C-alpha cells in the first residue's frame, strides 16, 4: 500500500512535471510556429475591389485627398511641404498603423468596414492625430471611405499589390481573442522594467517623453522622425480616437510602425510581456488629479480645455519646490498651443503643442509653474544676432512649395539653435478696457492698449517688456525686472519646469501704464507664448495659446456660511406656513 | 386605432431605449447625426416623434390597466426632455442654454397639465395628498420632504455662493458690417461692385451661372461633379483657378480651417473660438464674395470694433498673398463647400 502510495505520488509528480513542461513547451514553439509570432494568425488577402468602386474612389480622392497626397499619391500635394509629418507617400505601400506583422501590407477589404479588421478604413475614419490627417467620419460616408481606399490601394500603391497572393502575406494580430491584462501594480512594475530591458527608453527617453534619440531617427524616405511622447496619448497616430485604450498600444508594440525605426516586438516578447509594457505606457499618459483619463473634446480629439487658470492663495513665501503641498494642491490646467501663423515668419510646425500651468499667489506676488514637453534643451551658442526687444527679426518663413528637399520635414535637423523660451502676456489696463476690447493676442494693439510681457529664456534670463503691436519692437521695463524671480528652471528628461514669480502690482506704487495689476477675484486675460530653440523658433516664430484667464481664488467670504443657513430656516418657516394654511382650509371645509 | 397606438408605443419604447443607451454611453450620441445647420428643426422633429410615441405608450398602458397618473406623466416628460437635451444633442450645448430650454420645457409641461380644470386637479392631487398626510406612507413622505427641503435649499445656496471660476461669457458679432470699400495692395475695391476676376468660363468671360454649375454636389461628402475635376490637365477657366486656389488654401489656410474647410485644422484646437466652419450654411453661404475678400485681406486685426478684434487670429492675408491669390482662394472655398456666394441683388 505504502509502496503504491509513493508510486502514485511519484506519478502525480511526474504528471505535474509533465504539465509544467507542456506549458513551457507550448510557449516555446509558439514563437517559431511556422514563423508566426505569438498572438498572430494567418490571414488572407481580401478580394480586389470592383472597377466601379475604384472609379468612384477617384472622384473622392480628387476632391478631398489630392491636396496633400498629390496627383500620383506620392505624398507631394500642394500642402505637403509645410507639413511635418509629411503626408503619406502611398507608392511604396508602406503604412504605419496595422494589425499585420512588421513589413506586411495593412488590412484592407473594400467590403468590410469593421473597426479593428480594416486598418486603412480605420485610418481614414479616425484620422491620424498629431498629424494633419483629420478623421473623415461624418464627412465622407462609409461607402465613400471604402471607395477612396479602393482607388488608393489599387492605383496609387505602385510598388506592391494588395491582391497578389504570390508576393504578399497577411499575418494578423489576433487582438479580438487576446484579453487585455488588467493594469495591476505588478503588471505596471514589470512594464516599467521591460521598457528598460527592451531598450524602449533609448528612443522614447527615460520618462517616455520621446527625447531619447530625438534627432537621429529617419523614416524610409529620409525624413527626420521623432519617437512618440507617451504622455500625450491623444497624439498617438494609432489612437483611433480612443487614446486611453491600452489595446492601441499593444497593437503598435506588436506590429511595429512600418517605414519608421519603431520595430515590431512580436518576436522577442511574450503576449504577457506586451500587455505589461502596454499597460505601463498607457499609465504614463496625462491624467487628472484623481488619476482618471482626461476628458477628450470630441471636436478636436485633444483634452478638453478649461480657459480659467485658478490661482490659490498661500500664506507667506510662494514655495519654489514643485513637491510642496501648495503646488500639489494647485489645480493644473492644460493650455493648448498652436503655431503662430498670423504674421511672418509663420510657424507651421510648432513642436510645443501644450503647456501645463499652475498658479499660486500671496499678498505681494503671483507665481506660475509652467511645465511643457520639449525633446531637447536648447540654448543658443554665443550671442544672438538681435536684441531681446527686437520683434521683427530676420528668420525665414517656410516656402509654400519647394519639393521634398526644402520642405519642413527635410529641414528638421538643420535649424540654427536658439533659446527655448516661454512668455506670459497680460493686457496692462484690462480693467479700463471698453467691454468688448481686449488687446490683440500678439504683443498688443497700440499705445492705448499695451500688453505686459514677461519672458524667460533658456539662457537663464528673465525680462519684462511692454508690447504695443505685433510689428512693434518691445519696450524694456528695466527696473521691473528686479522684481521678477525665476523660482525654478530645469530641463529634465524631455520636460521643462519653469516657475516664474512676478509682483501683483497695484495702482499706488507700481507704474500702472506698463504693468498689469492682478486683482483677486477678477478674470485677467492671459496668453502664453513658447519657443523651441531646436525648431529655429525666435521672434514671432513661436507657439501661441488662445486667451486664458488667470483667476486668483478669493478667500471664502463669511456670507457664504451664513446666508444659506438663513435661507434654510426661511424654508422651514415657509413649510410651517403652508401646512398650517392647508390644515385651516381643510378644517374650514369639513366644518 | 389600437394598432396605430401600439406602433406609437413601440416608437416610444425604442426611443427611450436609444436615449438610455446614450445616457449610459452604450450608444454614442452621434449614432444618428444631427445635420449641421438644421439642428433645431431636427430636434423639434425628434421630440415630436417622442411625444407621439409617448401618447401611444400611455394609451397602451391605460388599455392594459397600468396607466401612469398625470402627475408622474408630467414630471416624467420633463425629466425626459432634460435628459434629451443633455445627452442627445451633439455637440453638447452649454448648461446655460440647457437651463433655458429646460425652463421652456417646464412651462410647456405645466400648460399641458393645466389645460383644463379636471386635468389640473388630477395633477395637483398627489401633492395635496402628501400635504394632508392621510395615510401612513404619505405621513412618512411628508416628514421626508419637510426635512429634505431645507437641507437641499441650504446645499444649493451654499454651492451657489461658493466663489467659483467659470470662463466669463463674451459675446461677439460673427459677421460684422463691412465697410463700403477696402484698399488692398494699393488698390481700392468697392464691395458693392467688385467681382471675382476668376469666376470665368473657359473663354475668360465672367460667368456666374457657368461657375455655379461646376461646384461640388451638396449632400454627404460634397464630391466634385463627375467630369469637373480641377486636377484634369485640360481644365480651363474656372476649374483651373479652383485648383490654383486649392493649392493656396492647402499651403496657408488649412492649418486652421481644416482639410474639409470645417474649421478643424491642425492648429484649430488651440484657439477660442475655433476657426470658422465654411461648410456650415451660416458662414460663407450667407455672404457676398466681396465680403469674404475684405475679411481675408484684412484678417482679425482689420475687424471693426463690434467684431472684437482680439478674438480672431485670422491673418491679414494681404501680408502673405497677392490680390489674385486671395480671389482664387475664395473661388476654391465656394467650390469645395458647394455653396453659391450671395449676390447683391
PDB file of C-alpha atoms in Angstrom, chain A residues 153-349:
ATOM      1  CA  UNK A 153      -4.726  50.700 -52.837  1.00  0.00           C
ATOM      2  CA  UNK A 154      -5.066  49.759 -56.490  1.00  0.00           C
ATOM      3  CA  UNK A 155      -3.943  52.876 -58.355  1.00  0.00           C
ATOM      4  CA  UNK A 156      -1.575  54.763 -56.091  1.00  0.00           C
ATOM      5  CA  UNK A 157       0.202  51.932 -54.273  1.00  0.00           C
ATOM      6  CA  UNK A 158       2.607  51.107 -57.058  1.00  0.00           C
ATOM      7  CA  UNK A 159       5.456  49.003 -55.709  1.00  0.00           C
ATOM      8  CA  UNK A 160       3.289  46.372 -54.057  1.00  0.00           C
ATOM      9  CA  UNK A 161      -0.061  44.779 -54.670  1.00  0.00           C
ATOM     10  CA  UNK A 162      -2.942  44.275 -52.289  1.00  0.00           C
ATOM     11  CA  UNK A 163      -4.150  41.403 -54.445  1.00  0.00           C
ATOM     12  CA  UNK A 164      -1.011  39.477 -55.305  1.00  0.00           C
ATOM     13  CA  UNK A 165      -1.015  36.315 -53.196  1.00  0.00           C
ATOM     14  CA  UNK A 166       2.384  35.362 -54.571  1.00  0.00           C
ATOM     15  CA  UNK A 167       4.256  38.293 -53.124  1.00  0.00           C
ATOM     16  CA  UNK A 168       2.133  39.339 -50.152  1.00  0.00           C
ATOM     17  CA  UNK A 169       1.256  37.563 -46.938  1.00  0.00           C
ATOM     18  CA  UNK A 170      -1.075  38.564 -44.137  1.00  0.00           C
ATOM     19  CA  UNK A 171      -0.205  37.641 -40.582  1.00  0.00           C
ATOM     20  CA  UNK A 172      -2.820  39.231 -38.409  1.00  0.00           C
ATOM     21  CA  UNK A 173      -2.573  40.224 -34.785  1.00  0.00           C
ATOM     22  CA  UNK A 174      -5.460  38.424 -33.183  1.00  0.00           C
ATOM     23  CA  UNK A 175      -6.486  41.215 -30.819  1.00  0.00           C
ATOM     24  CA  UNK A 176     -10.107  40.184 -30.692  1.00  0.00           C
ATOM     25  CA  UNK A 177      -9.203  36.975 -28.888  1.00  0.00           C
ATOM     26  CA  UNK A 178      -6.488  38.383 -26.647  1.00  0.00           C
ATOM     27  CA  UNK A 179      -7.817  39.641 -23.354  1.00  0.00           C
ATOM     28  CA  UNK A 180      -6.086  42.784 -22.094  1.00  0.00           C
ATOM     29  CA  UNK A 181      -4.295  42.194 -18.828  1.00  0.00           C
ATOM     30  CA  UNK A 182      -5.639  44.363 -16.018  1.00  0.00           C
ATOM     31  CA  UNK A 183      -3.185  47.152 -15.160  1.00  0.00           C
ATOM     32  CA  UNK A 184      -2.327  45.857 -11.723  1.00  0.00           C
ATOM     33  CA  UNK A 185       0.552  47.304  -9.790  1.00  0.00           C
ATOM     34  CA  UNK A 186       2.527  44.200 -10.562  1.00  0.00           C
ATOM     35  CA  UNK A 187       1.874  44.486 -14.278  1.00  0.00           C
ATOM     36  CA  UNK A 188       2.894  48.150 -14.301  1.00  0.00           C
ATOM     37  CA  UNK A 189       6.044  47.353 -12.373  1.00  0.00           C
ATOM     38  CA  UNK A 190       7.004  44.660 -14.831  1.00  0.00           C
ATOM     39  CA  UNK A 191       6.194  47.015 -17.691  1.00  0.00           C
ATOM     40  CA  UNK A 192       8.485  49.643 -16.205  1.00  0.00           C
ATOM     41  CA  UNK A 193      11.291  47.091 -16.052  1.00  0.00           C
ATOM     42  CA  UNK A 194      10.619  45.776 -19.530  1.00  0.00           C
ATOM     43  CA  UNK A 195      10.833  49.163 -21.248  1.00  0.00           C
ATOM     44  CA  UNK A 196      14.398  49.346 -19.960  1.00  0.00           C
ATOM     45  CA  UNK A 197      15.180  45.749 -20.813  1.00  0.00           C
ATOM     46  CA  UNK A 198      13.721  46.007 -24.322  1.00  0.00           C
ATOM     47  CA  UNK A 199      15.552  49.289 -24.861  1.00  0.00           C
ATOM     48  CA  UNK A 200      12.374  51.310 -25.441  1.00  0.00           C
ATOM     49  CA  UNK A 201      13.885  54.145 -23.444  1.00  0.00           C
ATOM     50  CA  UNK A 202      16.769  54.518 -25.877  1.00  0.00           C
ATOM     51  CA  UNK A 203      14.423  56.336 -28.228  1.00  0.00           C
ATOM     52  CA  UNK A 204      11.445  57.198 -26.084  1.00  0.00           C
ATOM     53  CA  UNK A 205      13.533  58.574 -23.238  1.00  0.00           C
ATOM     54  CA  UNK A 206      13.803  57.770 -19.545  1.00  0.00           C
ATOM     55  CA  UNK A 207      10.368  59.191 -18.799  1.00  0.00           C
ATOM     56  CA  UNK A 208       8.902  58.323 -22.182  1.00  0.00           C
ATOM     57  CA  UNK A 209       8.727  61.867 -23.462  1.00  0.00           C
ATOM     58  CA  UNK A 210      10.242  60.922 -26.810  1.00  0.00           C
ATOM     59  CA  UNK A 211      13.510  62.628 -26.019  1.00  0.00           C
ATOM     60  CA  UNK A 212      15.823  59.617 -26.149  1.00  0.00           C
ATOM     61  CA  UNK A 213      17.135  59.876 -29.663  1.00  0.00           C
ATOM     62  CA  UNK A 214      15.184  62.787 -30.911  1.00  0.00           C
ATOM     63  CA  UNK A 215      17.246  63.918 -33.847  1.00  0.00           C
ATOM     64  CA  UNK A 216      18.968  60.938 -35.372  1.00  0.00           C
ATOM     65  CA  UNK A 217      15.955  58.922 -36.432  1.00  0.00           C
ATOM     66  CA  UNK A 218      14.779  58.874 -40.024  1.00  0.00           C
ATOM     67  CA  UNK A 219      11.885  57.277 -41.818  1.00  0.00           C
ATOM     68  CA  UNK A 220      12.102  55.266 -45.034  1.00  0.00           C
ATOM     69  CA  UNK A 221      12.105  58.433 -47.104  1.00  0.00           C
ATOM     70  CA  UNK A 222      14.957  60.008 -45.185  1.00  0.00           C
ATOM     71  CA  UNK A 223      12.833  62.496 -43.260  1.00  0.00           C
ATOM     72  CA  UNK A 224      13.582  63.172 -39.645  1.00  0.00           C
ATOM     73  CA  UNK A 225      11.151  61.463 -37.320  1.00  0.00           C
ATOM     74  CA  UNK A 226      10.644  61.735 -33.588  1.00  0.00           C
ATOM     75  CA  UNK A 227       9.752  58.994 -31.130  1.00  0.00           C
ATOM     76  CA  UNK A 228       6.276  59.206 -29.626  1.00  0.00           C
ATOM     77  CA  UNK A 229       5.735  61.073 -26.377  1.00  0.00           C
ATOM     78  CA  UNK A 230       3.927  58.560 -24.164  1.00  0.00           C
ATOM     79  CA  UNK A 231       2.475  61.301 -22.026  1.00  0.00           C
ATOM     80  CA  UNK A 232       0.320  62.604 -24.877  1.00  0.00           C
ATOM     81  CA  UNK A 233      -1.633  59.553 -25.919  1.00  0.00           C
ATOM     82  CA  UNK A 234      -4.138  61.738 -27.788  1.00  0.00           C
ATOM     83  CA  UNK A 235      -1.334  62.416 -30.280  1.00  0.00           C
ATOM     84  CA  UNK A 236      -0.625  58.725 -30.917  1.00  0.00           C
ATOM     85  CA  UNK A 237      -1.223  58.178 -34.625  1.00  0.00           C
ATOM     86  CA  UNK A 238      -2.820  54.842 -33.852  1.00  0.00           C
ATOM     87  CA  UNK A 239      -5.067  56.089 -31.066  1.00  0.00           C
ATOM     88  CA  UNK A 240      -8.188  55.728 -33.227  1.00  0.00           C
ATOM     89  CA  UNK A 241      -9.998  58.474 -31.281  1.00  0.00           C
ATOM     90  CA  UNK A 242      -9.758  56.271 -28.213  1.00  0.00           C
ATOM     91  CA  UNK A 243      -6.439  57.377 -26.736  1.00  0.00           C
ATOM     92  CA  UNK A 244      -6.621  55.744 -23.332  1.00  0.00           C
ATOM     93  CA  UNK A 245      -7.354  52.317 -24.776  1.00  0.00           C
ATOM     94  CA  UNK A 246      -4.430  50.057 -23.970  1.00  0.00           C
ATOM     95  CA  UNK A 247      -5.196  47.824 -26.956  1.00  0.00           C
ATOM     96  CA  UNK A 248      -3.918  50.526 -29.326  1.00  0.00           C
ATOM     97  CA  UNK A 249      -0.535  50.486 -27.626  1.00  0.00           C
ATOM     98  CA  UNK A 250      -0.484  46.702 -27.549  1.00  0.00           C
ATOM     99  CA  UNK A 251      -1.171  46.666 -31.276  1.00  0.00           C
ATOM    100  CA  UNK A 252       1.508  49.192 -32.179  1.00  0.00           C
ATOM    101  CA  UNK A 253       4.028  47.427 -29.971  1.00  0.00           C
ATOM    102  CA  UNK A 254       3.187  44.061 -31.528  1.00  0.00           C
ATOM    103  CA  UNK A 255       3.204  45.141 -35.161  1.00  0.00           C
ATOM    104  CA  UNK A 256       5.685  47.992 -35.179  1.00  0.00           C
ATOM    105  CA  UNK A 257       5.268  51.037 -37.380  1.00  0.00           C
ATOM    106  CA  UNK A 258       6.274  50.341 -40.966  1.00  0.00           C
ATOM    107  CA  UNK A 259       8.562  52.850 -42.571  1.00  0.00           C
ATOM    108  CA  UNK A 260       9.898  54.094 -39.244  1.00  0.00           C
ATOM    109  CA  UNK A 261      12.563  52.911 -36.811  1.00  0.00           C
ATOM    110  CA  UNK A 262       9.831  51.556 -34.487  1.00  0.00           C
ATOM    111  CA  UNK A 263      10.182  47.774 -34.829  1.00  0.00           C
ATOM    112  CA  UNK A 264       7.722  45.038 -34.058  1.00  0.00           C
ATOM    113  CA  UNK A 265       8.404  43.393 -30.725  1.00  0.00           C
ATOM    114  CA  UNK A 266       6.302  40.364 -31.544  1.00  0.00           C
ATOM    115  CA  UNK A 267       9.279  38.062 -31.962  1.00  0.00           C
ATOM    116  CA  UNK A 268      11.081  38.816 -28.752  1.00  0.00           C
ATOM    117  CA  UNK A 269       8.299  39.377 -26.220  1.00  0.00           C
ATOM    118  CA  UNK A 270       5.543  37.151 -24.944  1.00  0.00           C
ATOM    119  CA  UNK A 271       1.966  38.349 -25.125  1.00  0.00           C
ATOM    120  CA  UNK A 272       2.016  38.772 -21.395  1.00  0.00           C
ATOM    121  CA  UNK A 273       5.067  40.995 -21.536  1.00  0.00           C
ATOM    122  CA  UNK A 274       3.487  43.070 -24.279  1.00  0.00           C
ATOM    123  CA  UNK A 275       0.424  43.715 -22.129  1.00  0.00           C
ATOM    124  CA  UNK A 276       2.680  44.735 -19.245  1.00  0.00           C
ATOM    125  CA  UNK A 277       4.510  47.214 -21.437  1.00  0.00           C
ATOM    126  CA  UNK A 278       1.291  48.497 -22.973  1.00  0.00           C
ATOM    127  CA  UNK A 279      -0.224  48.934 -19.513  1.00  0.00           C
ATOM    128  CA  UNK A 280       2.801  50.831 -18.316  1.00  0.00           C
ATOM    129  CA  UNK A 281       2.944  53.108 -21.372  1.00  0.00           C
ATOM    130  CA  UNK A 282      -0.768  53.753 -21.050  1.00  0.00           C
ATOM    131  CA  UNK A 283      -0.356  54.616 -17.373  1.00  0.00           C
ATOM    132  CA  UNK A 284       2.056  57.415 -18.305  1.00  0.00           C
ATOM    133  CA  UNK A 285      -0.493  59.313 -20.354  1.00  0.00           C
ATOM    134  CA  UNK A 286      -1.544  62.542 -18.636  1.00  0.00           C
ATOM    135  CA  UNK A 287      -4.424  62.118 -16.220  1.00  0.00           C
ATOM    136  CA  UNK A 288      -6.373  64.393 -13.929  1.00  0.00           C
ATOM    137  CA  UNK A 289      -5.796  64.849 -10.211  1.00  0.00           C
ATOM    138  CA  UNK A 290      -7.845  61.729  -9.405  1.00  0.00           C
ATOM    139  CA  UNK A 291      -5.880  59.618 -11.871  1.00  0.00           C
ATOM    140  CA  UNK A 292      -8.774  59.468 -14.320  1.00  0.00           C
ATOM    141  CA  UNK A 293      -8.224  59.876 -18.072  1.00  0.00           C
ATOM    142  CA  UNK A 294      -8.535  63.476 -19.195  1.00  0.00           C
ATOM    143  CA  UNK A 295     -11.850  64.205 -20.884  1.00  0.00           C
ATOM    144  CA  UNK A 296     -11.230  64.395 -24.623  1.00  0.00           C
ATOM    145  CA  UNK A 297     -13.026  67.015 -26.698  1.00  0.00           C
ATOM    146  CA  UNK A 298     -14.781  65.132 -29.491  1.00  0.00           C
ATOM    147  CA  UNK A 299     -14.439  68.139 -31.784  1.00  0.00           C
ATOM    148  CA  UNK A 300     -10.688  68.323 -31.629  1.00  0.00           C
ATOM    149  CA  UNK A 301      -9.613  64.929 -30.237  1.00  0.00           C
ATOM    150  CA  UNK A 302      -7.437  66.756 -27.715  1.00  0.00           C
ATOM    151  CA  UNK A 303      -8.030  67.174 -23.976  1.00  0.00           C
ATOM    152  CA  UNK A 304     -10.930  69.458 -23.163  1.00  0.00           C
ATOM    153  CA  UNK A 305      -9.841  72.965 -22.370  1.00  0.00           C
ATOM    154  CA  UNK A 306     -10.758  74.978 -19.305  1.00  0.00           C
ATOM    155  CA  UNK A 307      -9.852  78.557 -20.072  1.00  0.00           C
ATOM    156  CA  UNK A 308      -9.683  79.628 -16.435  1.00  0.00           C
ATOM    157  CA  UNK A 309      -6.393  79.156 -14.614  1.00  0.00           C
ATOM    158  CA  UNK A 310      -7.206  79.347 -10.912  1.00  0.00           C
ATOM    159  CA  UNK A 311      -4.555  80.659  -8.592  1.00  0.00           C
ATOM    160  CA  UNK A 312      -4.609  79.614  -4.946  1.00  0.00           C
ATOM    161  CA  UNK A 313      -3.689  81.860  -2.053  1.00  0.00           C
ATOM    162  CA  UNK A 314      -0.703  80.867   0.084  1.00  0.00           C
ATOM    163  CA  UNK A 315       0.441  82.400   3.347  1.00  0.00           C
ATOM    164  CA  UNK A 316       3.984  83.715   3.296  1.00  0.00           C
ATOM    165  CA  UNK A 317       6.527  82.870   0.627  1.00  0.00           C
ATOM    166  CA  UNK A 318       5.469  81.023  -2.524  1.00  0.00           C
ATOM    167  CA  UNK A 319       7.326  77.699  -2.368  1.00  0.00           C
ATOM    168  CA  UNK A 320       9.948  77.091  -5.040  1.00  0.00           C
ATOM    169  CA  UNK A 321       9.651  73.343  -4.625  1.00  0.00           C
ATOM    170  CA  UNK A 322       7.256  71.632  -7.035  1.00  0.00           C
ATOM    171  CA  UNK A 323       6.686  68.902  -4.479  1.00  0.00           C
ATOM    172  CA  UNK A 324       5.452  71.421  -1.920  1.00  0.00           C
ATOM    173  CA  UNK A 325       1.920  70.823  -0.697  1.00  0.00           C
ATOM    174  CA  UNK A 326       0.639  74.143  -2.077  1.00  0.00           C
ATOM    175  CA  UNK A 327       1.783  73.323  -5.610  1.00  0.00           C
ATOM    176  CA  UNK A 328       0.429  69.792  -5.371  1.00  0.00           C
ATOM    177  CA  UNK A 329      -2.990  71.146  -4.441  1.00  0.00           C
ATOM    178  CA  UNK A 330      -2.971  73.849  -7.096  1.00  0.00           C
ATOM    179  CA  UNK A 331      -5.254  72.839  -9.989  1.00  0.00           C
ATOM    180  CA  UNK A 332      -3.383  72.074 -13.201  1.00  0.00           C
ATOM    181  CA  UNK A 333      -4.627  73.468 -16.486  1.00  0.00           C
ATOM    182  CA  UNK A 334      -3.967  72.187 -19.988  1.00  0.00           C
ATOM    183  CA  UNK A 335      -3.090  75.127 -22.217  1.00  0.00           C
ATOM    184  CA  UNK A 336      -3.281  74.225 -25.896  1.00  0.00           C
ATOM    185  CA  UNK A 337      -0.664  75.753 -28.153  1.00  0.00           C
ATOM    186  CA  UNK A 338      -0.924  76.341 -31.877  1.00  0.00           C
ATOM    187  CA  UNK A 339       1.633  77.653 -34.330  1.00  0.00           C
ATOM    188  CA  UNK A 340       1.781  81.411 -34.791  1.00  0.00           C
ATOM    189  CA  UNK A 341       0.518  81.557 -38.354  1.00  0.00           C
ATOM    190  CA  UNK A 342      -0.872  85.064 -38.397  1.00  0.00           C
ATOM    191  CA  UNK A 343       2.172  87.140 -39.244  1.00  0.00           C
ATOM    192  CA  UNK A 344       5.501  86.372 -40.864  1.00  0.00           C
ATOM    193  CA  UNK A 345       7.515  84.363 -40.109  1.00  0.00           C
ATOM    194  CA  UNK A 346       4.728  81.878 -39.647  1.00  0.00           C
ATOM    195  CA  UNK A 347       5.387  78.744 -37.626  1.00  0.00           C
ATOM    196  CA  UNK A 348       3.579  75.981 -39.483  1.00  0.00           C
ATOM    197  CA  UNK A 349       5.036  73.247 -37.325  1.00  0.00           C
TER     198      UNK A 349
END
